[in-house]
PDB file of C-alpha atoms in Angstrom:
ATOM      1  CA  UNK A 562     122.577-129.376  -4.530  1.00 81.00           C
ATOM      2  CA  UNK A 563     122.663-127.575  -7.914  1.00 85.00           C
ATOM      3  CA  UNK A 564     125.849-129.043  -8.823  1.00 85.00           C
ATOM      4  CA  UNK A 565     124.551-132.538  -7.989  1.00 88.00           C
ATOM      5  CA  UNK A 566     122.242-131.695 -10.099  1.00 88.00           C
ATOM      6  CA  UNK A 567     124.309-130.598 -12.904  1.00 87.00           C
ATOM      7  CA  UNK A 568     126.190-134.229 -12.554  1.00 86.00           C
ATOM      8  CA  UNK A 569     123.580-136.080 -13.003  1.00 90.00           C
ATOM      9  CA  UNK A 570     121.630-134.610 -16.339  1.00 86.00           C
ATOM     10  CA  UNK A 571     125.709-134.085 -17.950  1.00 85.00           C
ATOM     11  CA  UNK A 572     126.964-137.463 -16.835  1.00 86.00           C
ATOM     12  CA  UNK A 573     127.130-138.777 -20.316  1.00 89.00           C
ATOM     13  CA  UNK A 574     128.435-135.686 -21.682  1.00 87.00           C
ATOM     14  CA  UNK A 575     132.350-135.307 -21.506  1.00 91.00           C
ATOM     15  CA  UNK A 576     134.078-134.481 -18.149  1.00 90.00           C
ATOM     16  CA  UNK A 577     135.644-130.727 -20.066  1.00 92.00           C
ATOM     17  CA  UNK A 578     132.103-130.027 -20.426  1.00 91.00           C
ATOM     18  CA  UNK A 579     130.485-130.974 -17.370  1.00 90.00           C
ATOM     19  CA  UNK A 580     133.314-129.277 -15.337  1.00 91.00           C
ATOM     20  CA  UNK A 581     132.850-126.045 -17.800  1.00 93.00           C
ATOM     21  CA  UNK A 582     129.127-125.610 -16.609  1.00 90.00           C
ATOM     22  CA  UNK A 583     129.572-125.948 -13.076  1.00 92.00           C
ATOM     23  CA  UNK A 584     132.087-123.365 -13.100  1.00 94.00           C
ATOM     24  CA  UNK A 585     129.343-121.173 -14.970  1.00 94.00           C
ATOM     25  CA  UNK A 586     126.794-122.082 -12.196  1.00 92.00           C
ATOM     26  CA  UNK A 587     129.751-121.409  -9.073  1.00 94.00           C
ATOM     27  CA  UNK A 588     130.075-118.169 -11.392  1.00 96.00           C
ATOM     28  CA  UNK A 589     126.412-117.024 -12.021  1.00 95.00           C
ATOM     29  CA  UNK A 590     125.590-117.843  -7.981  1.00 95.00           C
ATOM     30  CA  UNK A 591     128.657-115.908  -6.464  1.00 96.00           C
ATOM     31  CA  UNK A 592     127.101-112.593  -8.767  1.00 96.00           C
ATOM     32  CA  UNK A 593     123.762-113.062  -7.387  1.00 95.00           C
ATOM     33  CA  UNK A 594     125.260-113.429  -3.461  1.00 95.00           C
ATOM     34  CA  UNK A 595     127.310-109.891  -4.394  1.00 94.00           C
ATOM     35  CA  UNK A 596     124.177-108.393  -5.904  1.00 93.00           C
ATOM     36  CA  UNK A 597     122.481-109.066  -2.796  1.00 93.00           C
ATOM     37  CA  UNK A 598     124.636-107.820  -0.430  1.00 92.00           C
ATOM     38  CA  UNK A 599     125.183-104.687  -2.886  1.00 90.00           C
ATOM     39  CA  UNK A 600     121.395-104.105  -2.358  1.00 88.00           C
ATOM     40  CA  UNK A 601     121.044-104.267   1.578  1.00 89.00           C
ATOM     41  CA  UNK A 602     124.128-101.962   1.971  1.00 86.00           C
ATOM     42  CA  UNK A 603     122.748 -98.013   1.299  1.00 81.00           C
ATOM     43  CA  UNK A 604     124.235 -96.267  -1.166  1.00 81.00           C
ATOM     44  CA  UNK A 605     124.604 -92.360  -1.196  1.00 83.00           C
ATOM     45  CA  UNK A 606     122.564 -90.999  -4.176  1.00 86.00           C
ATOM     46  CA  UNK A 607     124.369 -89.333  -6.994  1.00 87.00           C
ATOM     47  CA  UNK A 608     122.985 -86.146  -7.777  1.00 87.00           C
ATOM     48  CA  UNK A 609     124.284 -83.900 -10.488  1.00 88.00           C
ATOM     49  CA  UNK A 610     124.501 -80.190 -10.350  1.00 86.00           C
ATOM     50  CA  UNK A 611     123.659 -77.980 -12.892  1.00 90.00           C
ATOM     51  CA  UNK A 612     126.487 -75.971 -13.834  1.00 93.00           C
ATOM     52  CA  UNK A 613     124.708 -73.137 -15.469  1.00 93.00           C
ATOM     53  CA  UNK A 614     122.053 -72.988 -12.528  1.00 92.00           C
ATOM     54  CA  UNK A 615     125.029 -72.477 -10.531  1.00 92.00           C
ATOM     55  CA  UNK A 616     126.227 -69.695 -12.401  1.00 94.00           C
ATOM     56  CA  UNK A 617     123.035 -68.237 -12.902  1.00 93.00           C
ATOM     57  CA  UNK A 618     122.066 -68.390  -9.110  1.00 94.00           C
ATOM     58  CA  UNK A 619     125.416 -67.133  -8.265  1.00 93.00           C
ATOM     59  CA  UNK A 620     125.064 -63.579 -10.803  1.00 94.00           C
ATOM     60  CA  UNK A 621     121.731 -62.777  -9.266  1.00 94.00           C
ATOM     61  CA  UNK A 622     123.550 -62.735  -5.435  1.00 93.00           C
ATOM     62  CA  UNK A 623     126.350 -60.435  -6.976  1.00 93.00           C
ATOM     63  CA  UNK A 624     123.399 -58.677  -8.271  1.00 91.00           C
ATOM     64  CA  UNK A 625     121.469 -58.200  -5.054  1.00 90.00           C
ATOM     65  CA  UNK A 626     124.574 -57.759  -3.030  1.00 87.00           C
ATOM     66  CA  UNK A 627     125.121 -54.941  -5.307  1.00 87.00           C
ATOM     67  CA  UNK A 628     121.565 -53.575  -4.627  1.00 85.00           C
ATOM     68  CA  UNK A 629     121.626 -53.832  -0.753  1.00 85.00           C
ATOM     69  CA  UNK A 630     125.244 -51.918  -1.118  1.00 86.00           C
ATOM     70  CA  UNK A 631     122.823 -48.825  -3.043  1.00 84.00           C
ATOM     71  CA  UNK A 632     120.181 -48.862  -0.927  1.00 81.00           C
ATOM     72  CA  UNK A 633     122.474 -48.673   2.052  1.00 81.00           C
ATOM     73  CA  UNK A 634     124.766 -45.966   0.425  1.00 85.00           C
ATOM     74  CA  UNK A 635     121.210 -44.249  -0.766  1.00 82.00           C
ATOM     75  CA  UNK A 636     120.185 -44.227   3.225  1.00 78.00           C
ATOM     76  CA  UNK A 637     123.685 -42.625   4.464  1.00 81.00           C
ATOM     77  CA  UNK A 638     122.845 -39.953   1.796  1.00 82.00           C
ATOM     78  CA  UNK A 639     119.199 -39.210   3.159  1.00 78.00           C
ATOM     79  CA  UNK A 640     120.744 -39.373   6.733  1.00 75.00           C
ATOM     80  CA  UNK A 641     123.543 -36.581   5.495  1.00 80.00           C
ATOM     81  CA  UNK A 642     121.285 -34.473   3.604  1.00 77.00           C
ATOM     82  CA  UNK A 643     118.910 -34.546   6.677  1.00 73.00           C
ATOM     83  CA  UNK A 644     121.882 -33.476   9.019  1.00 72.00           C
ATOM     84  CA  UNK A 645     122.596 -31.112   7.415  1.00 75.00           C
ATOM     85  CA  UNK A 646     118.964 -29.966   6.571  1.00 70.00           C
ATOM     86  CA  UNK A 647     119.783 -29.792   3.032  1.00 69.00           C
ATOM     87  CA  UNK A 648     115.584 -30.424   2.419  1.00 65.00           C
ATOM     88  CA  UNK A 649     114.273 -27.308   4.126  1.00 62.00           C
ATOM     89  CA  UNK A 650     110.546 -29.307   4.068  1.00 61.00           C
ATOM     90  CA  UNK A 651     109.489 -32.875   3.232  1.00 58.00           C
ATOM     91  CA  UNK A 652     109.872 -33.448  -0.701  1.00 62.00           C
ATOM     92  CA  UNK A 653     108.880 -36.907  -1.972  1.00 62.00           C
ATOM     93  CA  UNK A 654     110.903 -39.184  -0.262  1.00 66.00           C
ATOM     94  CA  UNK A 655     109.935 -42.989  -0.322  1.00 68.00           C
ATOM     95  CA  UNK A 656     108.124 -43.454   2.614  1.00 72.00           C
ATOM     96  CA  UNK A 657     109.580 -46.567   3.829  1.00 75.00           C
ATOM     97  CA  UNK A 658     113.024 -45.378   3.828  1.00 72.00           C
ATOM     98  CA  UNK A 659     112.191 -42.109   5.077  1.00 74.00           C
ATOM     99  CA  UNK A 660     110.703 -43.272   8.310  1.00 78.00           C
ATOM    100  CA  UNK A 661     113.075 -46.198   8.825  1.00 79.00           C
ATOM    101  CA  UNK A 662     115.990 -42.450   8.435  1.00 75.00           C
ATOM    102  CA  UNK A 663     114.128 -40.641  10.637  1.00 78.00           C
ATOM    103  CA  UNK A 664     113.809 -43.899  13.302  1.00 82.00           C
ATOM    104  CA  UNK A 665     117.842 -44.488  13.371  1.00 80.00           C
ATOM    105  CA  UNK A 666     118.385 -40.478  13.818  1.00 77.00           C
ATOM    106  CA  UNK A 667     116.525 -40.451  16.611  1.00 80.00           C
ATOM    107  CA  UNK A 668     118.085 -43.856  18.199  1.00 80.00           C
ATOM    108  CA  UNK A 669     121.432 -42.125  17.360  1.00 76.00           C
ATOM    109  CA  UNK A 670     120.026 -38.964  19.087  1.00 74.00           C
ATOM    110  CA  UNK A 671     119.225 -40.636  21.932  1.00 76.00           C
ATOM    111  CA  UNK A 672     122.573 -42.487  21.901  1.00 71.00           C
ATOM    112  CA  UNK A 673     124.232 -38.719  22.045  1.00 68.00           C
ATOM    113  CA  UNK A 674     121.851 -37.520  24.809  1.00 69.00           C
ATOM    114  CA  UNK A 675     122.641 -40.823  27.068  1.00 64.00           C
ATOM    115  CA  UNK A 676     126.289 -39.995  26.574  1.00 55.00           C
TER     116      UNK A 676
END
């Protein structure tokens, strides 16, 4: 219908011409079609990553990795020293490590017993 329309205002004007602009119109209506069926398909969303987040995120695990390797090794120490009864009486140990040392030596006491 457009290009009837097209005809009929440009039938004066030379044929070159007239064929030019419905070419344009074929042209301009195909890219509107694609856009549309661009639109209903979904897309996946680009999202960028920050490369010095990344790095920064990635330091602080070494860094508590590191950490949970002290307080571990820090723990096997209290657990030797209290073996061997190195600490005749209680000095000033943290308390939360203390008790959670003086919970797994008597699991691993018990472990001996049942054995």
């Amino acid at each position: 219908r457009a290009l009837e329309q097209v005809s009929t205002q440009l039938e004066h004007w030379p044929k070159a011409l007239q064929h030019r602009n419905k070419q344009r119109l074929t042209k301009i209506t195909q890219y509107l079609i694609r856009s549309r069926k661009l639109k209903l398909k979904s897309k996946p969303k680009i999202v960028t990553v920050n490369h010095q987040q990344e790095k920064l995120e990635a330091r602080r695990e070494v860094k508590a990795l590191t950490a949970a390797k002290l307080e571990n090794s820090i723990k096997g120490e209290l657990m030797e020293r209290l073996k061997r009864g190195t600490y005749g009486d209680i000095y000033n140990f943290p308390e939360v490590q203390y008790n959670e040392v003086l919970d797994s030596a008597q699991e691993e006491a018990g472990k001996d017993q049942e054995v």
